[in-house]
Coordinates of C-alpha atoms and ligand atoms in Angstrom, one line a residue:
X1 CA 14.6 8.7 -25.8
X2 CA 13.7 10.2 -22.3
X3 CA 17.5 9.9 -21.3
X4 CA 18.2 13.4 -20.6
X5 CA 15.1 14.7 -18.9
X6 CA 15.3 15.1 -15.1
X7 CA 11.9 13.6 -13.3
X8 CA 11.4 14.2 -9.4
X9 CA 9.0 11.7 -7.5
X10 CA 7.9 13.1 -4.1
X11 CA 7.2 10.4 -2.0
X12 CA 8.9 6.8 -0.6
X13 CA 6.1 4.6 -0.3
X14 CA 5.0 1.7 -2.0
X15 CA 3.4 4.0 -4.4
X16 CA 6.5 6.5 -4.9
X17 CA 8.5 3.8 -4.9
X18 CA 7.0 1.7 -8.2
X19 CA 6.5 4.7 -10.0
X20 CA 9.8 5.7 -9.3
X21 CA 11.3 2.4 -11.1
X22 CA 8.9 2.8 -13.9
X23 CA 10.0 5.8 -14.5
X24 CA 14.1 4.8 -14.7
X25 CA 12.7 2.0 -16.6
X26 CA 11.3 4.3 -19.2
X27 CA 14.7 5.8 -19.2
X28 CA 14.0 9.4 -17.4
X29 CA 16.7 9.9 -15.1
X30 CA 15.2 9.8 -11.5
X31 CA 15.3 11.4 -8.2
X32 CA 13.2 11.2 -4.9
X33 CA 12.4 13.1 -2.4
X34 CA 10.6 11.6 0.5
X35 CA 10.8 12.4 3.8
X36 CA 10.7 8.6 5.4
X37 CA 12.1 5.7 3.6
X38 CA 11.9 2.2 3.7
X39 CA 14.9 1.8 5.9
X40 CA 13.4 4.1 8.2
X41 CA 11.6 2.9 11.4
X42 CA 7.9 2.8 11.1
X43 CA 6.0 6.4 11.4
X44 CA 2.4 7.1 11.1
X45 CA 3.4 9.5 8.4
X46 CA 3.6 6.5 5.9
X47 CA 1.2 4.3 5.2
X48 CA 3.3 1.5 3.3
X49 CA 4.8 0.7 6.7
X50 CA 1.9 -0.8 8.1
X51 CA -0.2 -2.8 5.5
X52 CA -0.5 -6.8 5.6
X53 CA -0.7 -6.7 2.4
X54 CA -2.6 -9.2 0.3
X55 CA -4.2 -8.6 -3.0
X56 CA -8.0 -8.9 -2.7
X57 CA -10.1 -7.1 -5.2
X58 CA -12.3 -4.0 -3.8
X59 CA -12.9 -1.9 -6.7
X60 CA -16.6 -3.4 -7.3
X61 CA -17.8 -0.3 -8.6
X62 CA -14.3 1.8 -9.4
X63 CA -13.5 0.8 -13.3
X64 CA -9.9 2.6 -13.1
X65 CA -9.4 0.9 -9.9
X66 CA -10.5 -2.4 -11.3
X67 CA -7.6 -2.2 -14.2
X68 CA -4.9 -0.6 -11.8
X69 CA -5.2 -4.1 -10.0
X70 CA -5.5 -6.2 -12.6
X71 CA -2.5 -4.9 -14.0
X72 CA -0.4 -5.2 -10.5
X73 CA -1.8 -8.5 -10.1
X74 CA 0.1 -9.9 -13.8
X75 CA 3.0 -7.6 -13.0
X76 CA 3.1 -9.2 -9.3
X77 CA 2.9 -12.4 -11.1
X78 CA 5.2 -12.7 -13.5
X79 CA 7.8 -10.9 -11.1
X80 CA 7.3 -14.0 -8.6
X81 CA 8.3 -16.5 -11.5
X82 CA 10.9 -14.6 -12.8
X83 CA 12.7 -13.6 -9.5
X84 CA 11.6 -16.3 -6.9
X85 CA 13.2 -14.5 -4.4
X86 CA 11.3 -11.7 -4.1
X87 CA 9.6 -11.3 -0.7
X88 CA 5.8 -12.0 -2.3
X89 CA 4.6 -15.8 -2.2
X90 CA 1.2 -17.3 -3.3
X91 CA -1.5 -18.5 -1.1
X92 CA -4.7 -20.0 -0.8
X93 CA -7.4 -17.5 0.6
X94 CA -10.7 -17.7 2.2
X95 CA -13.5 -15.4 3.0
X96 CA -16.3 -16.2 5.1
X97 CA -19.5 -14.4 5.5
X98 CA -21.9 -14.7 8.1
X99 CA -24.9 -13.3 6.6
X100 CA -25.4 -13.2 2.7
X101 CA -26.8 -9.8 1.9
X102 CA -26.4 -8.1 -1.2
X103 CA -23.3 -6.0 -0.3
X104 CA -21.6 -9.3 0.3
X105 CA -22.8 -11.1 -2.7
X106 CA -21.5 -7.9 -4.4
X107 CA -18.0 -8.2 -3.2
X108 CA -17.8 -11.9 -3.9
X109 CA -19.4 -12.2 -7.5
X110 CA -16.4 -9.4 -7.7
X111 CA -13.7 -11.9 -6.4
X112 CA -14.9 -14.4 -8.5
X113 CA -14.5 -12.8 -11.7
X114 CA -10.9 -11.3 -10.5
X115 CA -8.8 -14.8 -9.8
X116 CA -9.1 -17.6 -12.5
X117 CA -9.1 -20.2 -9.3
X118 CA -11.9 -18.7 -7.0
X119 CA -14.4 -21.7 -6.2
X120 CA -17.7 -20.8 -3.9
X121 CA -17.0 -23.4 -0.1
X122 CA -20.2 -26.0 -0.1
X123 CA -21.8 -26.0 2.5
X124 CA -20.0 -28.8 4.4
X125 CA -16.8 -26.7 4.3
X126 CA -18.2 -24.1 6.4
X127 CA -17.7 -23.4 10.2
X128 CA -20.6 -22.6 12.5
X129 CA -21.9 -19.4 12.0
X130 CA -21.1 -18.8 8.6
X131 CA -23.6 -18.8 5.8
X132 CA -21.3 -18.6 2.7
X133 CA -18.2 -18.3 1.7
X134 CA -15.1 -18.8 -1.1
X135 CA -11.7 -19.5 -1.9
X136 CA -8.8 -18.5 -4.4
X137 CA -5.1 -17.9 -4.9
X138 CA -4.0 -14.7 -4.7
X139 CA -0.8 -12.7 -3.6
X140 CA 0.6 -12.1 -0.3
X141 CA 3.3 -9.3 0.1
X142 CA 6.0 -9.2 3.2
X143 CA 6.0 -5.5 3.7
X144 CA 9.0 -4.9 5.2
X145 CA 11.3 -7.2 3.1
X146 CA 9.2 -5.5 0.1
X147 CA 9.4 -2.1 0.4
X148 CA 13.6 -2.7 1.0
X149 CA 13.6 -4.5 -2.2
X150 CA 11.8 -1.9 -3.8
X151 CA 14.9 0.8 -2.4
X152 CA 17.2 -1.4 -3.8
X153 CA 16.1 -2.0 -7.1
X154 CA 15.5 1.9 -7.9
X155 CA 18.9 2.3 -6.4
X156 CA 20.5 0.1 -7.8
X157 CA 19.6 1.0 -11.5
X158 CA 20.7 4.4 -11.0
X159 CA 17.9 6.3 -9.5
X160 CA 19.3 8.7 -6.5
X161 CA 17.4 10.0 -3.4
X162 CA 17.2 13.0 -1.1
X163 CA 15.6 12.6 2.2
X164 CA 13.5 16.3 2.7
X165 CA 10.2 17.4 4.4
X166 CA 8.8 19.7 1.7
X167 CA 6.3 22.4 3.0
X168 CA 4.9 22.6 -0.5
X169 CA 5.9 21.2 -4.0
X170 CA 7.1 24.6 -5.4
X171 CA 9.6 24.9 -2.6
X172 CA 11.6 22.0 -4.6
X173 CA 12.1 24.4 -7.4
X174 CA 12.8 27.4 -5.6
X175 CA 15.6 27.7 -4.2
X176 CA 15.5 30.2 -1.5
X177 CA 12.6 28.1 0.1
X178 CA 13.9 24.8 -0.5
X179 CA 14.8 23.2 2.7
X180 CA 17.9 21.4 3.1
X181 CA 18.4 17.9 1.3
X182 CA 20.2 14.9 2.3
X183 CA 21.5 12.5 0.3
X184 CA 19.5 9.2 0.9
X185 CA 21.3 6.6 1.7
X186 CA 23.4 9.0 3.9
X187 CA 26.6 7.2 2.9
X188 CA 25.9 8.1 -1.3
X189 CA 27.2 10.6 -2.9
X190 CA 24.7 11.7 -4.8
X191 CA 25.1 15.1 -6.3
X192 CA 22.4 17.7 -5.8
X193 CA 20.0 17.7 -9.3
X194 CA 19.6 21.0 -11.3
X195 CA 15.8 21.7 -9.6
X196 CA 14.6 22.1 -13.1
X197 CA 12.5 18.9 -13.6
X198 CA 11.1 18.4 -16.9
X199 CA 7.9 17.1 -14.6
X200 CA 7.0 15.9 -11.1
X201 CA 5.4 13.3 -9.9
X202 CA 3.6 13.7 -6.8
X203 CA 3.2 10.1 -4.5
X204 CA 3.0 11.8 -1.3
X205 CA -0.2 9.4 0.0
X206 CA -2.1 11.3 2.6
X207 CA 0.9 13.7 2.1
X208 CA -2.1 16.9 2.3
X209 CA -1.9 17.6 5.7
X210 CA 1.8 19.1 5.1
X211 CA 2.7 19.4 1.9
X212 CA -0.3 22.4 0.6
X213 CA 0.3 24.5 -2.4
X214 CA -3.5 23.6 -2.9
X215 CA -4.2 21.0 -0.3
X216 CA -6.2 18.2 -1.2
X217 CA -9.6 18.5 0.4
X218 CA -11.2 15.5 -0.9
X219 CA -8.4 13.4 1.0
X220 CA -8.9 11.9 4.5
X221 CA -7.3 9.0 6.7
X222 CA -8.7 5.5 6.8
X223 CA -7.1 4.4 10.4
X224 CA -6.8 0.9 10.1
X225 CA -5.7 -0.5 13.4
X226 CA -4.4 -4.6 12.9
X227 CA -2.2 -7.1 15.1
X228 CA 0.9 -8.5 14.3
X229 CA 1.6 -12.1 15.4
X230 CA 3.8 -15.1 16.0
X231 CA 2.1 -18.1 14.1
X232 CA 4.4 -19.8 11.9
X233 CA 1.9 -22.8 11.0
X234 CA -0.6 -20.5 9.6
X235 CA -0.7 -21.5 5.7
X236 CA -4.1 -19.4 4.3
X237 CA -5.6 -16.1 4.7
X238 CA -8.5 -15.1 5.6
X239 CA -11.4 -12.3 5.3
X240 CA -14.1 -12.7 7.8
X241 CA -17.6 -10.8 7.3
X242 CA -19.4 -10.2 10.5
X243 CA -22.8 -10.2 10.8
X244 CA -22.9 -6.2 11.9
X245 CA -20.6 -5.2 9.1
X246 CA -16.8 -5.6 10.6
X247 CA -14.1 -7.4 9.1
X248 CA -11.8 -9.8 10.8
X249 CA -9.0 -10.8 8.4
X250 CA -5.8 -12.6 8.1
X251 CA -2.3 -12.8 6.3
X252 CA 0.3 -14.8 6.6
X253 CA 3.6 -13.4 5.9
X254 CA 6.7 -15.0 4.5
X255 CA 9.1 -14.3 7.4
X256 CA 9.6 -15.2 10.6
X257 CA 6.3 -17.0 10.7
X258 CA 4.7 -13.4 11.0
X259 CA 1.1 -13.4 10.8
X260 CA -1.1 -10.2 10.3
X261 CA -4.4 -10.2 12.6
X262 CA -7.0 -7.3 11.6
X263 CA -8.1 -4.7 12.1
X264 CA -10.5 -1.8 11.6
X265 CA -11.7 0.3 9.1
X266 CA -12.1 3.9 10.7
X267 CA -12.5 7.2 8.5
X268 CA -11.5 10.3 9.6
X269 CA -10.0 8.9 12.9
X270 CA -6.2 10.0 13.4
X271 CA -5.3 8.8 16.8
X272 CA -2.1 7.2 15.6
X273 CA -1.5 4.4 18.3
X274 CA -3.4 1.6 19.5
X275 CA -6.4 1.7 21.5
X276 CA -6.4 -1.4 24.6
X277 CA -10.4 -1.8 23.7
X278 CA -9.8 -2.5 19.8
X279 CA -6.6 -4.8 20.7
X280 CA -9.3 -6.8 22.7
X281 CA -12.0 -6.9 20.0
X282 CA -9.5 -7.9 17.4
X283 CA -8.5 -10.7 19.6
X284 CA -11.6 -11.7 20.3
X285 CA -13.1 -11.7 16.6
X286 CA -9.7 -13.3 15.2
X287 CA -9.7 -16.8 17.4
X288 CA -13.4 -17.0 16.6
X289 CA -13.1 -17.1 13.4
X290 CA -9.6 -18.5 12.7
X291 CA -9.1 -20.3 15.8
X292 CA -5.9 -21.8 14.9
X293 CA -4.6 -18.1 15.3
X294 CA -3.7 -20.0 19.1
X295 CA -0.9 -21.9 19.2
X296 CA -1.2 -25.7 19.0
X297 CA -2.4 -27.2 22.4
X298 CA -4.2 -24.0 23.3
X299 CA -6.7 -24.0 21.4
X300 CA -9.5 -26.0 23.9
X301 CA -9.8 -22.7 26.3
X302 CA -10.0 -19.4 23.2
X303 CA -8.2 -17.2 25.9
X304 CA -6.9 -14.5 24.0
X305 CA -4.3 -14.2 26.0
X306 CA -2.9 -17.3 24.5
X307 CA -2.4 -15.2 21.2
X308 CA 1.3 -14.4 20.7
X309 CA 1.1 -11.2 20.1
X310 CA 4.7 -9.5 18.5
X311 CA 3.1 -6.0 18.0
X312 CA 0.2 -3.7 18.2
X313 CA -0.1 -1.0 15.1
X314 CA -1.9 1.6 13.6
X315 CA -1.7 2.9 9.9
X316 CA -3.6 5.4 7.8
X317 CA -4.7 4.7 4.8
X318 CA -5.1 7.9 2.7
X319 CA -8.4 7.5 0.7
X320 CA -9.6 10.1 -1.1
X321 CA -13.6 10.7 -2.2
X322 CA -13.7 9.7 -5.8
X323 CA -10.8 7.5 -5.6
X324 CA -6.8 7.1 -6.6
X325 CA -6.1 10.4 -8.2
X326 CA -4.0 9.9 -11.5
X327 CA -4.4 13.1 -13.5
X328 CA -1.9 15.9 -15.0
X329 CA -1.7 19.3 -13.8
X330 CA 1.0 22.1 -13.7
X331 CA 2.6 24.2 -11.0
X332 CA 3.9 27.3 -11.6
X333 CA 6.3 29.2 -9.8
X334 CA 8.3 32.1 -11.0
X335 CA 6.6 32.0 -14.1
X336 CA 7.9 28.9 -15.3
X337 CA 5.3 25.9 -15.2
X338 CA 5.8 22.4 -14.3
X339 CA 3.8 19.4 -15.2
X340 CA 2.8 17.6 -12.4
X341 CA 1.6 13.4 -12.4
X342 CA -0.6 13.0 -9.5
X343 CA -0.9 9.8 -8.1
X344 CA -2.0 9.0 -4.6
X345 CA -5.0 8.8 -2.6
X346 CA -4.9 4.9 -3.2
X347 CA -7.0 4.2 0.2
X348 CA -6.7 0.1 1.3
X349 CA -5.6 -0.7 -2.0
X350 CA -1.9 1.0 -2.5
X351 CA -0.1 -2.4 -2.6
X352 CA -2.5 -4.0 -5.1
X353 CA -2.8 -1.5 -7.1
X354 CA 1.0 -0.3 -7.3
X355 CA 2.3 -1.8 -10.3
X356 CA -0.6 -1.2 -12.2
X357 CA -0.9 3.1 -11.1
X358 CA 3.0 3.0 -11.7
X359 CA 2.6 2.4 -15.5
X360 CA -0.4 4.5 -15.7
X361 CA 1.3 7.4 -13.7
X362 CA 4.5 7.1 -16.4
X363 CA 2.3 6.7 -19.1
X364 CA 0.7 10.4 -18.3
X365 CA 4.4 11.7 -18.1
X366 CA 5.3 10.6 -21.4
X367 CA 2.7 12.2 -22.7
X368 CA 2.8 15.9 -21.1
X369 CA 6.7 15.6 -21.9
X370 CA 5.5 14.7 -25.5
X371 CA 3.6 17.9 -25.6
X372 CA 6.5 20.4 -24.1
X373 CA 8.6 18.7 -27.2
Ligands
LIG1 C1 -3.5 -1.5 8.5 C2 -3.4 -1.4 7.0 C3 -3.5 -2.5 6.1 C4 -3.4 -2.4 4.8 N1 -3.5 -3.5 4.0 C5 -3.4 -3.4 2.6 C6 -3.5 -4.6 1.8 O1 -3.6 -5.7 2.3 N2 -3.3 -4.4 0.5 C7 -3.1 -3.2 -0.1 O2 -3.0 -3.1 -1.3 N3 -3.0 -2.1 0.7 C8 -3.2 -2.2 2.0 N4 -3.1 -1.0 2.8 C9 -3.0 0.3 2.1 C10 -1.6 0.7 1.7 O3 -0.8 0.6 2.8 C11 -1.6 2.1 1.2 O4 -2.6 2.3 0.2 C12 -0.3 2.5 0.6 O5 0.7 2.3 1.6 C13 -0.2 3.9 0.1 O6 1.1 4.2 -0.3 P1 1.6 5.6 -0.8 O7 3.0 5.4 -1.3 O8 0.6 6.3 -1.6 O9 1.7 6.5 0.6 P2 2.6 6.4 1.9 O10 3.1 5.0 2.1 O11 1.9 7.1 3.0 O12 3.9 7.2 1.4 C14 3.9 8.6 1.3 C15 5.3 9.0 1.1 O13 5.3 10.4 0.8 C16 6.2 11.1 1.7 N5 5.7 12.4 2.0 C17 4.5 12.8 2.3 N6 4.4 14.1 2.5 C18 5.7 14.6 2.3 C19 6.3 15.9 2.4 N7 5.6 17.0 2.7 N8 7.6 16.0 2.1 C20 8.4 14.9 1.8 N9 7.8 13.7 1.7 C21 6.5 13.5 2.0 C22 6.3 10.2 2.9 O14 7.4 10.5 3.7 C23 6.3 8.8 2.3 O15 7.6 8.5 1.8 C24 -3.2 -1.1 4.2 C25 -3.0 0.0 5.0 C26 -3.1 -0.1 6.4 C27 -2.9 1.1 7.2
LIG2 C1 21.0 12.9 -14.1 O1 21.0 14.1 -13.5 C2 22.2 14.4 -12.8 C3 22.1 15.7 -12.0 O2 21.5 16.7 -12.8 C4 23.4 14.4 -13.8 O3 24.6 14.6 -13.2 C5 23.4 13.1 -14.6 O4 24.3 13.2 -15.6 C6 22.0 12.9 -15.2 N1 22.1 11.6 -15.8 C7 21.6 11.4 -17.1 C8 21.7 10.0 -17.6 O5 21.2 12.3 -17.7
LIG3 C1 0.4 16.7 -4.0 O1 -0.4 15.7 -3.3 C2 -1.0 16.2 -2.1 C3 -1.7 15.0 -1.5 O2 -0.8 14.2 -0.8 C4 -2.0 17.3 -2.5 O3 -2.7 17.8 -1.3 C5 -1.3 18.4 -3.2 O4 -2.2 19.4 -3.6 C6 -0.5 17.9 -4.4 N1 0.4 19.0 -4.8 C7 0.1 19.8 -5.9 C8 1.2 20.8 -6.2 O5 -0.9 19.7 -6.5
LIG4 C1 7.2 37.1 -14.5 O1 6.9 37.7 -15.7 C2 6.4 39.0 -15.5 C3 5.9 39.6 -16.9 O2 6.7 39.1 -17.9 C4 7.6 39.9 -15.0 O3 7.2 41.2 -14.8 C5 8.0 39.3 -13.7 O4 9.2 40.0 -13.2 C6 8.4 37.8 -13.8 N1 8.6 37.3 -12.5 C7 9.6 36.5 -12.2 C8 9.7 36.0 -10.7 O5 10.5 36.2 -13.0

């Protein structure tokens, strides 16, 4: 029933990306415009690059958060049984904790309630130094071999792309200020669309810093700073609560026994590479608390420079004060308006809570196209 109605997503992350196939699946006929793409190589101007990504609950006191990951984690689910070949496997996961103060009991009462297999560690199951602790199933997502299957699946169901850095939403729909578009992939022919979108949807993540017809104030980066490593016989992931408040944590990923060693949690900090003093401290935390991070028969001496380490990255995470923002408003430029879907500021959570923002984001764009009827 939507057949005719031209959408426009802005953005090629994770987040633009779902929404994007939700969309087509609704039957809107869908275009992109993102200035990086999944084929791209990695830039601190996209979050989605650098995530682990696992699914681990955080939204202890966020209600819409709460049901945005719920949702991703069923959709996540059932896509794994139905297509076993998608780059996402199932896990065990621990978390350790080496005090148990409120904040902590907090977060794990959470976990509990979120996966149907969680089961507190008695105490015999616990390393030195650790007070408490659990473990559950949940998801584990190969980024890169993700995001490209994400690309392919909006592509190949008909959804086109331009790749464009937009100074502003309204310069999409006005054509003396629109800057010049390239077809994405570069080899498609994909014709140019009318730039009269019955909505857009705006997935542009920490996006604020350039793209400001209002700029979003309440946005801000979370640099997140994590290690990627060789460590093929790693089999469970881990969260790792330090007694001053860091997290160490670990994912396993499904290729090239890839393993994801992390990281920090840094607001408002932009520096976009790595810092030689955090590399350390991540080393250092990871083979104390998982020490088979170090490769069999190096494990008696926890040298860190044992660790096989394949790359050092940065990403920020674009949170936003008062969460994911999935709301409705219009643009209006030469006196015609535009409904706009918002749906970004998704913070540490964008993977887990893709699937589940994707419906909701398409579910507000039925109904403001349902009102213009
Ligand atoms: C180290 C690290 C670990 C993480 N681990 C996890 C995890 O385990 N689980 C989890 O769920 N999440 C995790 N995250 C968070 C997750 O990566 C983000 O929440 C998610 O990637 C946000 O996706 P997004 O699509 O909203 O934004 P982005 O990925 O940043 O994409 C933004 C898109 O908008 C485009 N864009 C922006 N501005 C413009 C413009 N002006 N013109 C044209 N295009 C524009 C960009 O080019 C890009 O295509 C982690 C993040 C980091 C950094
Ligand atoms: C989608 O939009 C393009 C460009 O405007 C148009 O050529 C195409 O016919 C549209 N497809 C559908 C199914 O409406
Ligand atoms: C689109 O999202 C960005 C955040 O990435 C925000 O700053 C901007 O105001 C939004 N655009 C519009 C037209 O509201
Ligand atoms: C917008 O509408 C006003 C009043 O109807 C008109 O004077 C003006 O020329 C219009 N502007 C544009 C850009 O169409």
């Amino acid at each position: 029933m939507h057949e005719n109605l031209d959408v426009f997503v802005i953005g090629a992350g994770v987040v633009g990306l779902s929404t994007a196939i939700r969309a087509l699946e609704a039957g809107f006929n869908v275009t992109i415009f993102a200035e990086t793409f999944p084929t791209d190589p990695k830039s601190i101007s996209c979050a989605s690059f650098w995530a682990g990504a696992n699914h681990i609950s955080v939204a202890t006191t966020n209600a819409l958060l709460h049901r945005l990951e719920a949702d991703t984690l069923s959709i996540f689910l059932k896509l794994i049984k139905d297509q076993p070949l998608v780059p996402v496997m199932i896990r065990l996961h621990k978390e350790h904790a080496e005090v148990s103060g409120p904040a902590y009991q907090q977060q794990s009462d959470h976990v509990a309630h979120c996966y149907s297999d969680f089961r507190a560690l008695d105490s015999s199951e616990l390393p030195e130094g650790v007070v408490c602790g659990g473990t559950f199933s949940t998801i584990f997502i190969d980024v890169p071999k993700y995001l490209l299957y994400l690309m392919d699946r909006f592509l190949s169901s008909g959804g086109r792309a331009f790749r464009v850095k937009l100074p502003s939403v309204s310069a999409l729909v006005t054509e003396k200020d629109r800057p010049s578009l390239a077809a994405f992939p570069a080899t498609s022919t994909n014709v140019s669309p009318s730039f009269d979108p019955a909505a857009v949807i705006n997935c542009t993540g920490l996006g604020a810093v350039s793209l400001g017809d209002v700029l979003d104030t309440n946005l801000y980066p979370t640099r997140g700073e994590i290690l990627i490593l060789h460590a093929p016989w790693i089999n469970h992931g881990l969260t790792h609560h330090w007694e001053d408040g860091h997290i160490t944590y670990v994912i396993p990923r499904q290729s090239d026994g890839r393993v994801i060693l992390g990281g920090t949690f840094q607001p408002d900090d932009w520096y976009p590479t790595s810092r030689a003093e955090t590399v350390k401290l991540i080393k250092e935390r990871g083979i104390h608390a998982y020490p088979e991070l170090l490769p069999p028969g190096r494990r008696e001496n926890r040298d860190i420079n044992d660790l096989e380490v394949i790359e050092e990255c940065v990403g920020l995470r674009p949170t936003r004060k008062g969460g994911v923002r999935l709301e409705v408003s219009s643009l209006t430029v030469a006196n015609k308006s535009y409904p706009i879907v918002h749906n970004y500021g998704h913070g540490g959570a964008g993977y887990q809570s893709s699937w589940g923002s994707a419906k909701f984001a398409v579910d507000l764009l039925k109904s403001v196209v349902k009102n213009d009827d």
